[in-house]
Amino acid sequence: MAQKHLLTATLPDGYVKTIGPTNVAFTHYWRLVARLDNGKTEVFWGHTKSIAEAKKKKTAAIGAGANRGWSGYDFDIVELVRS
């Protein structure tokens, strides 16, 4: 059985997310903070096995924002660090 480990993502605003323990080879964490017209926010996040997969999430967010009526959004992708 593969050894399980923790994965840590540190976002530009200082937010730290820990994932695990897991033995899955995730490499990147993404977070989308959508701004709504009423001043509230919605947060979506996930982890992926490649930077390319994470970038596809950003592309999908552009379309989702138009459909959901977001006034804007911030999207971050960071590398996961194994500990």
PDB file of N, CA, C and O in Angstrom:
ATOM      1  N   MET A   1       0.834  -1.181   0.000  1.00  0.00           N
ATOM      2  CA  MET A   1       0.000   0.000   0.000  1.00  0.00           C
ATOM      3  C   MET A   1       0.883   1.250   0.000  1.00  0.00           C
ATOM      4  O   MET A   1       1.871   1.325   0.709  1.00  0.00           O
ATOM      5  N   ALA A   2       0.499   2.254  -0.797  1.00  0.00           N
ATOM      6  CA  ALA A   2       1.272   3.481  -0.896  1.00  0.00           C
ATOM      7  C   ALA A   2       1.143   4.298   0.388  1.00  0.00           C
ATOM      8  O   ALA A   2       0.110   4.295   1.046  1.00  0.00           O
ATOM      9  N   GLN A   3       2.204   5.005   0.719  1.00  0.00           N
ATOM     10  CA  GLN A   3       2.205   5.840   1.904  1.00  0.00           C
ATOM     11  C   GLN A   3       1.328   7.065   1.672  1.00  0.00           C
ATOM     12  O   GLN A   3       1.384   7.688   0.619  1.00  0.00           O
ATOM     13  N   LYS A   4       0.542   7.405   2.658  1.00  0.00           N
ATOM     14  CA  LYS A   4      -0.303   8.593   2.558  1.00  0.00           C
ATOM     15  C   LYS A   4       0.470   9.798   3.072  1.00  0.00           C
ATOM     16  O   LYS A   4       1.337   9.671   3.926  1.00  0.00           O
ATOM     17  N   HIS A   5       0.164  10.955   2.502  1.00  0.00           N
ATOM     18  CA  HIS A   5       0.843  12.174   2.892  1.00  0.00           C
ATOM     19  C   HIS A   5      -0.139  13.338   2.862  1.00  0.00           C
ATOM     20  O   HIS A   5      -1.237  13.224   2.316  1.00  0.00           O
ATOM     21  N   LEU A   6       0.263  14.448   3.451  1.00  0.00           N
ATOM     22  CA  LEU A   6      -0.531  15.664   3.427  1.00  0.00           C
ATOM     23  C   LEU A   6      -0.022  16.562   2.312  1.00  0.00           C
ATOM     24  O   LEU A   6       1.172  16.595   2.019  1.00  0.00           O
ATOM     25  N   LEU A   7      -0.932  17.293   1.701  1.00  0.00           N
ATOM     26  CA  LEU A   7      -0.592  18.260   0.669  1.00  0.00           C
ATOM     27  C   LEU A   7      -1.040  19.628   1.159  1.00  0.00           C
ATOM     28  O   LEU A   7      -2.142  19.769   1.697  1.00  0.00           O
ATOM     29  N   THR A   8      -0.201  20.637   0.958  1.00  0.00           N
ATOM     30  CA  THR A   8      -0.521  21.977   1.429  1.00  0.00           C
ATOM     31  C   THR A   8      -0.444  22.972   0.278  1.00  0.00           C
ATOM     32  O   THR A   8       0.514  22.960  -0.494  1.00  0.00           O
ATOM     33  N   ALA A   9      -1.462  23.820   0.212  1.00  0.00           N
ATOM     34  CA  ALA A   9      -1.503  24.900  -0.768  1.00  0.00           C
ATOM     35  C   ALA A   9      -1.501  26.223  -0.004  1.00  0.00           C
ATOM     36  O   ALA A   9      -2.254  26.382   0.951  1.00  0.00           O
ATOM     37  N   THR A  10      -0.657  27.146  -0.426  1.00  0.00           N
ATOM     38  CA  THR A  10      -0.638  28.485   0.161  1.00  0.00           C
ATOM     39  C   THR A  10      -0.976  29.473  -0.943  1.00  0.00           C
ATOM     40  O   THR A  10      -0.220  29.598  -1.923  1.00  0.00           O
ATOM     41  N   LEU A  11      -2.117  30.153  -0.786  1.00  0.00           N
ATOM     42  CA  LEU A  11      -2.582  31.075  -1.814  1.00  0.00           C
ATOM     43  C   LEU A  11      -1.961  32.452  -1.622  1.00  0.00           C
ATOM     44  O   LEU A  11      -1.454  32.776  -0.540  1.00  0.00           O
ATOM     45  N   PRO A  12      -1.986  33.280  -2.674  1.00  0.00           N
ATOM     46  CA  PRO A  12      -1.344  34.604  -2.610  1.00  0.00           C
ATOM     47  C   PRO A  12      -1.854  35.489  -1.467  1.00  0.00           C
ATOM     48  O   PRO A  12      -1.109  36.313  -0.951  1.00  0.00           O
ATOM     49  N   ASP A  13      -3.114  35.299  -1.052  1.00  0.00           N
ATOM     50  CA  ASP A  13      -3.651  36.120   0.036  1.00  0.00           C
ATOM     51  C   ASP A  13      -3.320  35.562   1.419  1.00  0.00           C
ATOM     52  O   ASP A  13      -3.784  36.071   2.432  1.00  0.00           O
ATOM     53  N   GLY A  14      -2.517  34.478   1.462  1.00  0.00           N
ATOM     54  CA  GLY A  14      -2.096  33.898   2.728  1.00  0.00           C
ATOM     55  C   GLY A  14      -2.941  32.737   3.204  1.00  0.00           C
ATOM     56  O   GLY A  14      -2.589  32.068   4.174  1.00  0.00           O
ATOM     57  N   TYR A  15      -4.061  32.469   2.555  1.00  0.00           N
ATOM     58  CA  TYR A  15      -4.913  31.348   2.931  1.00  0.00           C
ATOM     59  C   TYR A  15      -4.150  30.039   2.706  1.00  0.00           C
ATOM     60  O   TYR A  15      -3.511  29.865   1.670  1.00  0.00           O
ATOM     61  N   VAL A  16      -4.210  29.147   3.689  1.00  0.00           N
ATOM     62  CA  VAL A  16      -3.528  27.860   3.592  1.00  0.00           C
ATOM     63  C   VAL A  16      -4.566  26.750   3.634  1.00  0.00           C
ATOM     64  O   VAL A  16      -5.416  26.717   4.525  1.00  0.00           O
ATOM     65  N   LYS A  17      -4.517  25.854   2.670  1.00  0.00           N
ATOM     66  CA  LYS A  17      -5.420  24.709   2.593  1.00  0.00           C
ATOM     67  C   LYS A  17      -4.589  23.439   2.663  1.00  0.00           C
ATOM     68  O   LYS A  17      -3.620  23.285   1.919  1.00  0.00           O
ATOM     69  N   THR A  18      -4.970  22.529   3.570  1.00  0.00           N
ATOM     70  CA  THR A  18      -4.301  21.239   3.685  1.00  0.00           C
ATOM     71  C   THR A  18      -5.238  20.150   3.188  1.00  0.00           C
ATOM     72  O   THR A  18      -6.420  20.132   3.550  1.00  0.00           O
ATOM     73  N   ILE A  19      -4.720  19.259   2.369  1.00  0.00           N
ATOM     74  CA  ILE A  19      -5.487  18.169   1.782  1.00  0.00           C
ATOM     75  C   ILE A  19      -4.867  16.855   2.242  1.00  0.00           C
ATOM     76  O   ILE A  19      -3.658  16.689   2.207  1.00  0.00           O
ATOM     77  N   GLY A  20      -5.693  15.931   2.664  1.00  0.00           N
ATOM     78  CA  GLY A  20      -5.178  14.613   3.009  1.00  0.00           C
ATOM     79  C   GLY A  20      -5.474  14.228   4.439  1.00  0.00           C
ATOM     80  O   GLY A  20      -6.202  14.918   5.134  1.00  0.00           O
ATOM     81  N   PRO A  21      -4.945  13.095   4.797  1.00  0.00           N
ATOM     82  CA  PRO A  21      -3.920  12.312   4.113  1.00  0.00           C
ATOM     83  C   PRO A  21      -4.458  11.640   2.847  1.00  0.00           C
ATOM     84  O   PRO A  21      -5.609  11.231   2.797  1.00  0.00           O
ATOM     85  N   THR A  22      -3.610  11.588   1.832  1.00  0.00           N
ATOM     86  CA  THR A  22      -3.968  11.004   0.549  1.00  0.00           C
ATOM     87  C   THR A  22      -2.751  10.324  -0.072  1.00  0.00           C
ATOM     88  O   THR A  22      -1.623  10.693   0.228  1.00  0.00           O
ATOM     89  N   ASN A  23      -2.987   9.370  -0.932  1.00  0.00           N
ATOM     90  CA  ASN A  23      -1.903   8.795  -1.716  1.00  0.00           C
ATOM     91  C   ASN A  23      -2.089   9.123  -3.206  1.00  0.00           C
ATOM     92  O   ASN A  23      -1.387   8.608  -4.052  1.00  0.00           O
ATOM     93  N   VAL A  24      -3.031  10.010  -3.507  1.00  0.00           N
ATOM     94  CA  VAL A  24      -3.277  10.450  -4.881  1.00  0.00           C
ATOM     95  C   VAL A  24      -2.253  11.527  -5.238  1.00  0.00           C
ATOM     96  O   VAL A  24      -1.936  12.398  -4.428  1.00  0.00           O
ATOM     97  N   ALA A  25      -1.761  11.496  -6.453  1.00  0.00           N
ATOM     98  CA  ALA A  25      -0.694  12.401  -6.894  1.00  0.00           C
ATOM     99  C   ALA A  25      -1.238  13.751  -7.371  1.00  0.00           C
ATOM    100  O   ALA A  25      -1.019  14.160  -8.508  1.00  0.00           O
ATOM    101  N   PHE A  26      -1.950  14.453  -6.505  1.00  0.00           N
ATOM    102  CA  PHE A  26      -2.404  15.797  -6.855  1.00  0.00           C
ATOM    103  C   PHE A  26      -1.201  16.728  -6.886  1.00  0.00           C
ATOM    104  O   PHE A  26      -0.291  16.618  -6.065  1.00  0.00           O
ATOM    105  N   THR A  27      -1.199  17.665  -7.840  1.00  0.00           N
ATOM    106  CA  THR A  27      -0.068  18.591  -7.974  1.00  0.00           C
ATOM    107  C   THR A  27      -0.452  20.052  -7.777  1.00  0.00           C
ATOM    108  O   THR A  27       0.396  20.863  -7.440  1.00  0.00           O
ATOM    109  N   HIS A  28      -1.730  20.392  -8.013  1.00  0.00           N
ATOM    110  CA  HIS A  28      -2.144  21.789  -7.954  1.00  0.00           C
ATOM    111  C   HIS A  28      -3.501  21.940  -7.270  1.00  0.00           C
ATOM    112  O   HIS A  28      -4.342  21.034  -7.310  1.00  0.00           O
ATOM    113  N   TYR A  29      -3.672  23.101  -6.654  1.00  0.00           N
ATOM    114  CA  TYR A  29      -4.918  23.471  -5.987  1.00  0.00           C
ATOM    115  C   TYR A  29      -5.429  24.717  -6.695  1.00  0.00           C
ATOM    116  O   TYR A  29      -4.649  25.605  -7.053  1.00  0.00           O
ATOM    117  N   TRP A  30      -6.741  24.778  -6.920  1.00  0.00           N
ATOM    118  CA  TRP A  30      -7.322  25.967  -7.513  1.00  0.00           C
ATOM    119  C   TRP A  30      -8.463  26.470  -6.633  1.00  0.00           C
ATOM    120  O   TRP A  30      -9.108  25.703  -5.931  1.00  0.00           O
ATOM    121  N   ARG A  31      -8.663  27.778  -6.636  1.00  0.00           N
ATOM    122  CA  ARG A  31      -9.759  28.394  -5.881  1.00  0.00           C
ATOM    123  C   ARG A  31     -10.344  29.522  -6.709  1.00  0.00           C
ATOM    124  O   ARG A  31      -9.626  30.347  -7.267  1.00  0.00           O
ATOM    125  N   LEU A  32     -11.660  29.541  -6.781  1.00  0.00           N
ATOM    126  CA  LEU A  32     -12.390  30.591  -7.472  1.00  0.00           C
ATOM    127  C   LEU A  32     -13.270  31.297  -6.437  1.00  0.00           C
ATOM    128  O   LEU A  32     -14.027  30.630  -5.729  1.00  0.00           O
ATOM    129  N   VAL A  33     -13.133  32.610  -6.340  1.00  0.00           N
ATOM    130  CA  VAL A  33     -13.993  33.413  -5.476  1.00  0.00           C
ATOM    131  C   VAL A  33     -14.830  34.289  -6.406  1.00  0.00           C
ATOM    132  O   VAL A  33     -14.307  35.198  -7.058  1.00  0.00           O
ATOM    133  N   ALA A  34     -16.122  33.975  -6.494  1.00  0.00           N
ATOM    134  CA  ALA A  34     -17.030  34.696  -7.378  1.00  0.00           C
ATOM    135  C   ALA A  34     -17.713  35.814  -6.600  1.00  0.00           C
ATOM    136  O   ALA A  34     -18.176  35.612  -5.481  1.00  0.00           O
ATOM    137  N   ARG A  35     -17.748  36.990  -7.205  1.00  0.00           N
ATOM    138  CA  ARG A  35     -18.432  38.135  -6.608  1.00  0.00           C
ATOM    139  C   ARG A  35     -19.836  38.241  -7.217  1.00  0.00           C
ATOM    140  O   ARG A  35     -19.983  38.276  -8.434  1.00  0.00           O
ATOM    141  N   LEU A  36     -20.840  38.283  -6.348  1.00  0.00           N
ATOM    142  CA  LEU A  36     -22.222  38.374  -6.790  1.00  0.00           C
ATOM    143  C   LEU A  36     -22.676  39.829  -6.787  1.00  0.00           C
ATOM    144  O   LEU A  36     -22.104  40.676  -6.085  1.00  0.00           O
ATOM    145  N   ASP A  37     -23.725  40.126  -7.541  1.00  0.00           N
ATOM    146  CA  ASP A  37     -24.231  41.487  -7.625  1.00  0.00           C
ATOM    147  C   ASP A  37     -24.714  42.020  -6.279  1.00  0.00           C
ATOM    148  O   ASP A  37     -24.707  43.223  -6.047  1.00  0.00           O
ATOM    149  N   ASN A  38     -25.136  41.125  -5.373  1.00  0.00           N
ATOM    150  CA  ASN A  38     -25.650  41.566  -4.074  1.00  0.00           C
ATOM    151  C   ASN A  38     -24.543  41.793  -3.044  1.00  0.00           C
ATOM    152  O   ASN A  38     -24.807  41.990  -1.868  1.00  0.00           O
ATOM    153  N   GLY A  39     -23.273  41.711  -3.477  1.00  0.00           N
ATOM    154  CA  GLY A  39     -22.150  41.949  -2.589  1.00  0.00           C
ATOM    155  C   GLY A  39     -21.615  40.702  -1.896  1.00  0.00           C
ATOM    156  O   GLY A  39     -20.577  40.750  -1.247  1.00  0.00           O
ATOM    157  N   LYS A  40     -22.310  39.592  -2.022  1.00  0.00           N
ATOM    158  CA  LYS A  40     -21.851  38.341  -1.410  1.00  0.00           C
ATOM    159  C   LYS A  40     -20.851  37.657  -2.337  1.00  0.00           C
ATOM    160  O   LYS A  40     -20.642  38.076  -3.472  1.00  0.00           O
ATOM    161  N   THR A  41     -20.247  36.596  -1.823  1.00  0.00           N
ATOM    162  CA  THR A  41     -19.311  35.815  -2.635  1.00  0.00           C
ATOM    163  C   THR A  41     -19.674  34.342  -2.556  1.00  0.00           C
ATOM    164  O   THR A  41     -20.315  33.889  -1.606  1.00  0.00           O
ATOM    165  N   GLU A  42     -19.249  33.597  -3.556  1.00  0.00           N
ATOM    166  CA  GLU A  42     -19.327  32.138  -3.570  1.00  0.00           C
ATOM    167  C   GLU A  42     -17.908  31.643  -3.794  1.00  0.00           C
ATOM    168  O   GLU A  42     -17.163  32.225  -4.587  1.00  0.00           O
ATOM    169  N   VAL A  43     -17.513  30.574  -3.102  1.00  0.00           N
ATOM    170  CA  VAL A  43     -16.170  30.033  -3.238  1.00  0.00           C
ATOM    171  C   VAL A  43     -16.253  28.604  -3.757  1.00  0.00           C
ATOM    172  O   VAL A  43     -17.031  27.794  -3.245  1.00  0.00           O
ATOM    173  N   PHE A  44     -15.453  28.319  -4.765  1.00  0.00           N
ATOM    174  CA  PHE A  44     -15.343  26.984  -5.339  1.00  0.00           C
ATOM    175  C   PHE A  44     -13.858  26.625  -5.312  1.00  0.00           C
ATOM    176  O   PHE A  44     -13.007  27.492  -5.521  1.00  0.00           O
ATOM    177  N   TRP A  45     -13.530  25.373  -5.068  1.00  0.00           N
ATOM    178  CA  TRP A  45     -12.131  24.966  -5.018  1.00  0.00           C
ATOM    179  C   TRP A  45     -11.986  23.509  -5.380  1.00  0.00           C
ATOM    180  O   TRP A  45     -12.960  22.761  -5.398  1.00  0.00           O
ATOM    181  N   GLY A  46     -10.757  23.124  -5.666  1.00  0.00           N
ATOM    182  CA  GLY A  46     -10.482  21.728  -5.960  1.00  0.00           C
ATOM    183  C   GLY A  46      -9.000  21.501  -6.128  1.00  0.00           C
ATOM    184  O   GLY A  46      -8.200  22.431  -6.026  1.00  0.00           O
ATOM    185  N   HIS A  47      -8.639  20.272  -6.387  1.00  0.00           N
ATOM    186  CA  HIS A  47      -7.244  19.919  -6.626  1.00  0.00           C
ATOM    187  C   HIS A  47      -7.185  19.049  -7.863  1.00  0.00           C
ATOM    188  O   HIS A  47      -8.148  18.356  -8.203  1.00  0.00           O
ATOM    189  N   THR A  48      -6.062  19.139  -8.558  1.00  0.00           N
ATOM    190  CA  THR A  48      -5.915  18.456  -9.837  1.00  0.00           C
ATOM    191  C   THR A  48      -4.570  17.735  -9.900  1.00  0.00           C
ATOM    192  O   THR A  48      -3.685  17.966  -9.084  1.00  0.00           O
ATOM    193  N   LYS A  49      -4.433  16.896 -10.902  1.00  0.00           N
ATOM    194  CA  LYS A  49      -3.205  16.119 -11.093  1.00  0.00           C
ATOM    195  C   LYS A  49      -2.239  16.772 -12.076  1.00  0.00           C
ATOM    196  O   LYS A  49      -1.201  16.216 -12.383  1.00  0.00           O
ATOM    197  N   SER A  50      -2.598  17.971 -12.576  1.00  0.00           N
ATOM    198  CA  SER A  50      -1.692  18.685 -13.478  1.00  0.00           C
ATOM    199  C   SER A  50      -2.082  20.156 -13.538  1.00  0.00           C
ATOM    200  O   SER A  50      -3.233  20.522 -13.268  1.00  0.00           O
ATOM    201  N   ILE A  51      -1.131  20.987 -13.931  1.00  0.00           N
ATOM    202  CA  ILE A  51      -1.404  22.411 -14.115  1.00  0.00           C
ATOM    203  C   ILE A  51      -2.388  22.610 -15.270  1.00  0.00           C
ATOM    204  O   ILE A  51      -3.260  23.474 -15.212  1.00  0.00           O
ATOM    205  N   ALA A  52      -2.281  21.787 -16.309  1.00  0.00           N
ATOM    206  CA  ALA A  52      -3.187  21.897 -17.455  1.00  0.00           C
ATOM    207  C   ALA A  52      -4.636  21.657 -17.029  1.00  0.00           C
ATOM    208  O   ALA A  52      -5.545  22.361 -17.467  1.00  0.00           O
ATOM    209  N   GLU A  53      -4.842  20.668 -16.185  1.00  0.00           N
ATOM    210  CA  GLU A  53      -6.182  20.365 -15.682  1.00  0.00           C
ATOM    211  C   GLU A  53      -6.723  21.540 -14.865  1.00  0.00           C
ATOM    212  O   GLU A  53      -7.890  21.903 -14.971  1.00  0.00           O
ATOM    213  N   ALA A  54      -5.862  22.164 -14.058  1.00  0.00           N
ATOM    214  CA  ALA A  54      -6.285  23.319 -13.264  1.00  0.00           C
ATOM    215  C   ALA A  54      -6.650  24.504 -14.161  1.00  0.00           C
ATOM    216  O   ALA A  54      -7.622  25.207 -13.893  1.00  0.00           O
ATOM    217  N   LYS A  55      -5.891  24.713 -15.226  1.00  0.00           N
ATOM    218  CA  LYS A  55      -6.184  25.819 -16.144  1.00  0.00           C
ATOM    219  C   LYS A  55      -7.515  25.622 -16.857  1.00  0.00           C
ATOM    220  O   LYS A  55      -8.205  26.590 -17.183  1.00  0.00           O
ATOM    221  N   LYS A  56      -7.906  24.378 -17.099  1.00  0.00           N
ATOM    222  CA  LYS A  56      -9.212  24.106 -17.708  1.00  0.00           C
ATOM    223  C   LYS A  56     -10.336  24.554 -16.789  1.00  0.00           C
ATOM    224  O   LYS A  56     -11.394  24.982 -17.251  1.00  0.00           O
ATOM    225  N   LYS A  57     -10.119  24.464 -15.486  1.00  0.00           N
ATOM    226  CA  LYS A  57     -11.129  24.928 -14.525  1.00  0.00           C
ATOM    227  C   LYS A  57     -11.326  26.431 -14.670  1.00  0.00           C
ATOM    228  O   LYS A  57     -12.438  26.930 -14.571  1.00  0.00           O
ATOM    229  N   LYS A  58     -10.253  27.158 -14.899  1.00  0.00           N
ATOM    230  CA  LYS A  58     -10.356  28.603 -15.070  1.00  0.00           C
ATOM    231  C   LYS A  58     -11.139  28.927 -16.339  1.00  0.00           C
ATOM    232  O   LYS A  58     -11.998  29.809 -16.332  1.00  0.00           O
ATOM    233  N   THR A  59     -10.858  28.209 -17.408  1.00  0.00           N
ATOM    234  CA  THR A  59     -11.583  28.424 -18.667  1.00  0.00           C
ATOM    235  C   THR A  59     -13.079  28.182 -18.470  1.00  0.00           C
ATOM    236  O   THR A  59     -13.912  28.961 -18.935  1.00  0.00           O
ATOM    237  N   ALA A  60     -13.427  27.136 -17.747  1.00  0.00           N
ATOM    238  CA  ALA A  60     -14.832  26.835 -17.474  1.00  0.00           C
ATOM    239  C   ALA A  60     -15.477  27.931 -16.628  1.00  0.00           C
ATOM    240  O   ALA A  60     -16.662  28.237 -16.783  1.00  0.00           O
ATOM    241  N   ALA A  61     -14.707  28.546 -15.755  1.00  0.00           N
ATOM    242  CA  ALA A  61     -15.242  29.585 -14.871  1.00  0.00           C
ATOM    243  C   ALA A  61     -15.692  30.815 -15.647  1.00  0.00           C
ATOM    244  O   ALA A  61     -16.663  31.472 -15.271  1.00  0.00           O
ATOM    245  N   ILE A  62     -15.018  31.117 -16.727  1.00  0.00           N
ATOM    246  CA  ILE A  62     -15.386  32.277 -17.530  1.00  0.00           C
ATOM    247  C   ILE A  62     -16.820  32.131 -18.042  1.00  0.00           C
ATOM    248  O   ILE A  62     -17.625  33.041 -17.945  1.00  0.00           O
ATOM    249  N   GLY A  63     -17.152  30.955 -18.554  1.00  0.00           N
ATOM    250  CA  GLY A  63     -18.516  30.696 -19.013  1.00  0.00           C
ATOM    251  C   GLY A  63     -19.511  30.636 -17.883  1.00  0.00           C
ATOM    252  O   GLY A  63     -20.627  31.138 -17.984  1.00  0.00           O
ATOM    253  N   ALA A  64     -19.120  30.045 -16.783  1.00  0.00           N
ATOM    254  CA  ALA A  64     -20.014  29.921 -15.632  1.00  0.00           C
ATOM    255  C   ALA A  64     -20.375  31.289 -15.080  1.00  0.00           C
ATOM    256  O   ALA A  64     -21.513  31.524 -14.665  1.00  0.00           O
ATOM    257  N   GLY A  65     -19.418  32.190 -15.070  1.00  0.00           N
ATOM    258  CA  GLY A  65     -19.674  33.532 -14.546  1.00  0.00           C
ATOM    259  C   GLY A  65     -20.763  34.243 -15.321  1.00  0.00           C
ATOM    260  O   GLY A  65     -21.635  34.897 -14.740  1.00  0.00           O
ATOM    261  N   ALA A  66     -20.747  34.104 -16.620  1.00  0.00           N
ATOM    262  CA  ALA A  66     -21.775  34.734 -17.448  1.00  0.00           C
ATOM    263  C   ALA A  66     -23.144  34.111 -17.180  1.00  0.00           C
ATOM    264  O   ALA A  66     -24.153  34.808 -17.085  1.00  0.00           O
ATOM    265  N   ASN A  67     -23.180  32.797 -17.012  1.00  0.00           N
ATOM    266  CA  ASN A  67     -24.448  32.100 -16.782  1.00  0.00           C
ATOM    267  C   ASN A  67     -25.013  32.341 -15.389  1.00  0.00           C
ATOM    268  O   ASN A  67     -26.225  32.320 -15.199  1.00  0.00           O
ATOM    269  N   ARG A  68     -24.158  32.543 -14.403  1.00  0.00           N
ATOM    270  CA  ARG A  68     -24.605  32.708 -13.018  1.00  0.00           C
ATOM    271  C   ARG A  68     -24.760  34.161 -12.601  1.00  0.00           C
ATOM    272  O   ARG A  68     -25.147  34.441 -11.471  1.00  0.00           O
ATOM    273  N   GLY A  69     -24.412  35.075 -13.470  1.00  0.00           N
ATOM    274  CA  GLY A  69     -24.584  36.485 -13.157  1.00  0.00           C
ATOM    275  C   GLY A  69     -23.555  37.046 -12.188  1.00  0.00           C
ATOM    276  O   GLY A  69     -23.842  37.970 -11.439  1.00  0.00           O
ATOM    277  N   TRP A  70     -22.333  36.523 -12.214  1.00  0.00           N
ATOM    278  CA  TRP A  70     -21.298  37.052 -11.344  1.00  0.00           C
ATOM    279  C   TRP A  70     -20.894  38.436 -11.836  1.00  0.00           C
ATOM    280  O   TRP A  70     -20.799  38.697 -13.019  1.00  0.00           O
ATOM    281  N   SER A  71     -20.605  39.319 -10.897  1.00  0.00           N
ATOM    282  CA  SER A  71     -20.105  40.636 -11.288  1.00  0.00           C
ATOM    283  C   SER A  71     -18.597  40.579 -11.525  1.00  0.00           C
ATOM    284  O   SER A  71     -18.030  41.485 -12.123  1.00  0.00           O
ATOM    285  N   GLY A  72     -17.956  39.513 -11.057  1.00  0.00           N
ATOM    286  CA  GLY A  72     -16.526  39.310 -11.271  1.00  0.00           C
ATOM    287  C   GLY A  72     -16.065  38.100 -10.488  1.00  0.00           C
ATOM    288  O   GLY A  72     -16.846  37.489  -9.753  1.00  0.00           O
ATOM    289  N   TYR A  73     -14.803  37.759 -10.649  1.00  0.00           N
ATOM    290  CA  TYR A  73     -14.261  36.628  -9.895  1.00  0.00           C
ATOM    291  C   TYR A  73     -12.744  36.721  -9.842  1.00  0.00           C
ATOM    292  O   TYR A  73     -12.116  37.406 -10.662  1.00  0.00           O
ATOM    293  N   ASP A  74     -12.173  36.043  -8.867  1.00  0.00           N
ATOM    294  CA  ASP A  74     -10.729  35.878  -8.750  1.00  0.00           C
ATOM    295  C   ASP A  74     -10.450  34.384  -8.825  1.00  0.00           C
ATOM    296  O   ASP A  74     -11.153  33.587  -8.188  1.00  0.00           O
ATOM    297  N   PHE A  75      -9.441  34.001  -9.574  1.00  0.00           N
ATOM    298  CA  PHE A  75      -9.100  32.599  -9.743  1.00  0.00           C
ATOM    299  C   PHE A  75      -7.617  32.428  -9.477  1.00  0.00           C
ATOM    300  O   PHE A  75      -6.790  33.123 -10.092  1.00  0.00           O
ATOM    301  N   ASP A  76      -7.268  31.554  -8.557  1.00  0.00           N
ATOM    302  CA  ASP A  76      -5.875  31.288  -8.236  1.00  0.00           C
ATOM    303  C   ASP A  76      -5.568  29.813  -8.457  1.00  0.00           C
ATOM    304  O   ASP A  76      -6.406  28.949  -8.159  1.00  0.00           O
ATOM    305  N   ILE A  77      -4.371  29.543  -8.947  1.00  0.00           N
ATOM    306  CA  ILE A  77      -3.840  28.184  -9.057  1.00  0.00           C
ATOM    307  C   ILE A  77      -2.487  28.192  -8.353  1.00  0.00           C
ATOM    308  O   ILE A  77      -1.639  29.062  -8.655  1.00  0.00           O
ATOM    309  N   VAL A  78      -2.293  27.264  -7.427  1.00  0.00           N
ATOM    310  CA  VAL A  78      -0.996  27.153  -6.750  1.00  0.00           C
ATOM    311  C   VAL A  78      -0.554  25.706  -6.721  1.00  0.00           C
ATOM    312  O   VAL A  78      -1.370  24.784  -6.751  1.00  0.00           O
ATOM    313  N   GLU A  79       0.743  25.528  -6.662  1.00  0.00           N
ATOM    314  CA  GLU A  79       1.306  24.186  -6.567  1.00  0.00           C
ATOM    315  C   GLU A  79       1.121  23.638  -5.168  1.00  0.00           C
ATOM    316  O   GLU A  79       1.253  24.358  -4.179  1.00  0.00           O
ATOM    317  N   LEU A  80       0.807  22.360  -5.080  1.00  0.00           N
ATOM    318  CA  LEU A  80       0.692  21.687  -3.788  1.00  0.00           C
ATOM    319  C   LEU A  80       2.069  21.218  -3.329  1.00  0.00           C
ATOM    320  O   LEU A  80       2.873  20.758  -4.149  1.00  0.00           O
ATOM    321  N   VAL A  81       2.315  21.339  -2.025  1.00  0.00           N
ATOM    322  CA  VAL A  81       3.581  20.904  -1.441  1.00  0.00           C
ATOM    323  C   VAL A  81       3.302  19.688  -0.575  1.00  0.00           C
ATOM    324  O   VAL A  81       2.416  19.731   0.290  1.00  0.00           O
ATOM    325  N   ARG A  82       4.038  18.625  -0.804  1.00  0.00           N
ATOM    326  CA  ARG A  82       3.876  17.386  -0.041  1.00  0.00           C
ATOM    327  C   ARG A  82       4.608  17.484   1.289  1.00  0.00           C
ATOM    328  O   ARG A  82       5.725  17.964   1.348  1.00  0.00           O
ATOM    329  N   SER A  83       3.936  17.021   2.350  1.00  0.00           N
ATOM    330  CA  SER A  83       4.593  17.014   3.663  1.00  0.00           C
ATOM    331  C   SER A  83       4.396  15.677   4.337  1.00  0.00           C
ATOM    332  O   SER A  83       3.653  14.845   3.877  1.00  0.00           O
TER     333      SER A  83
END
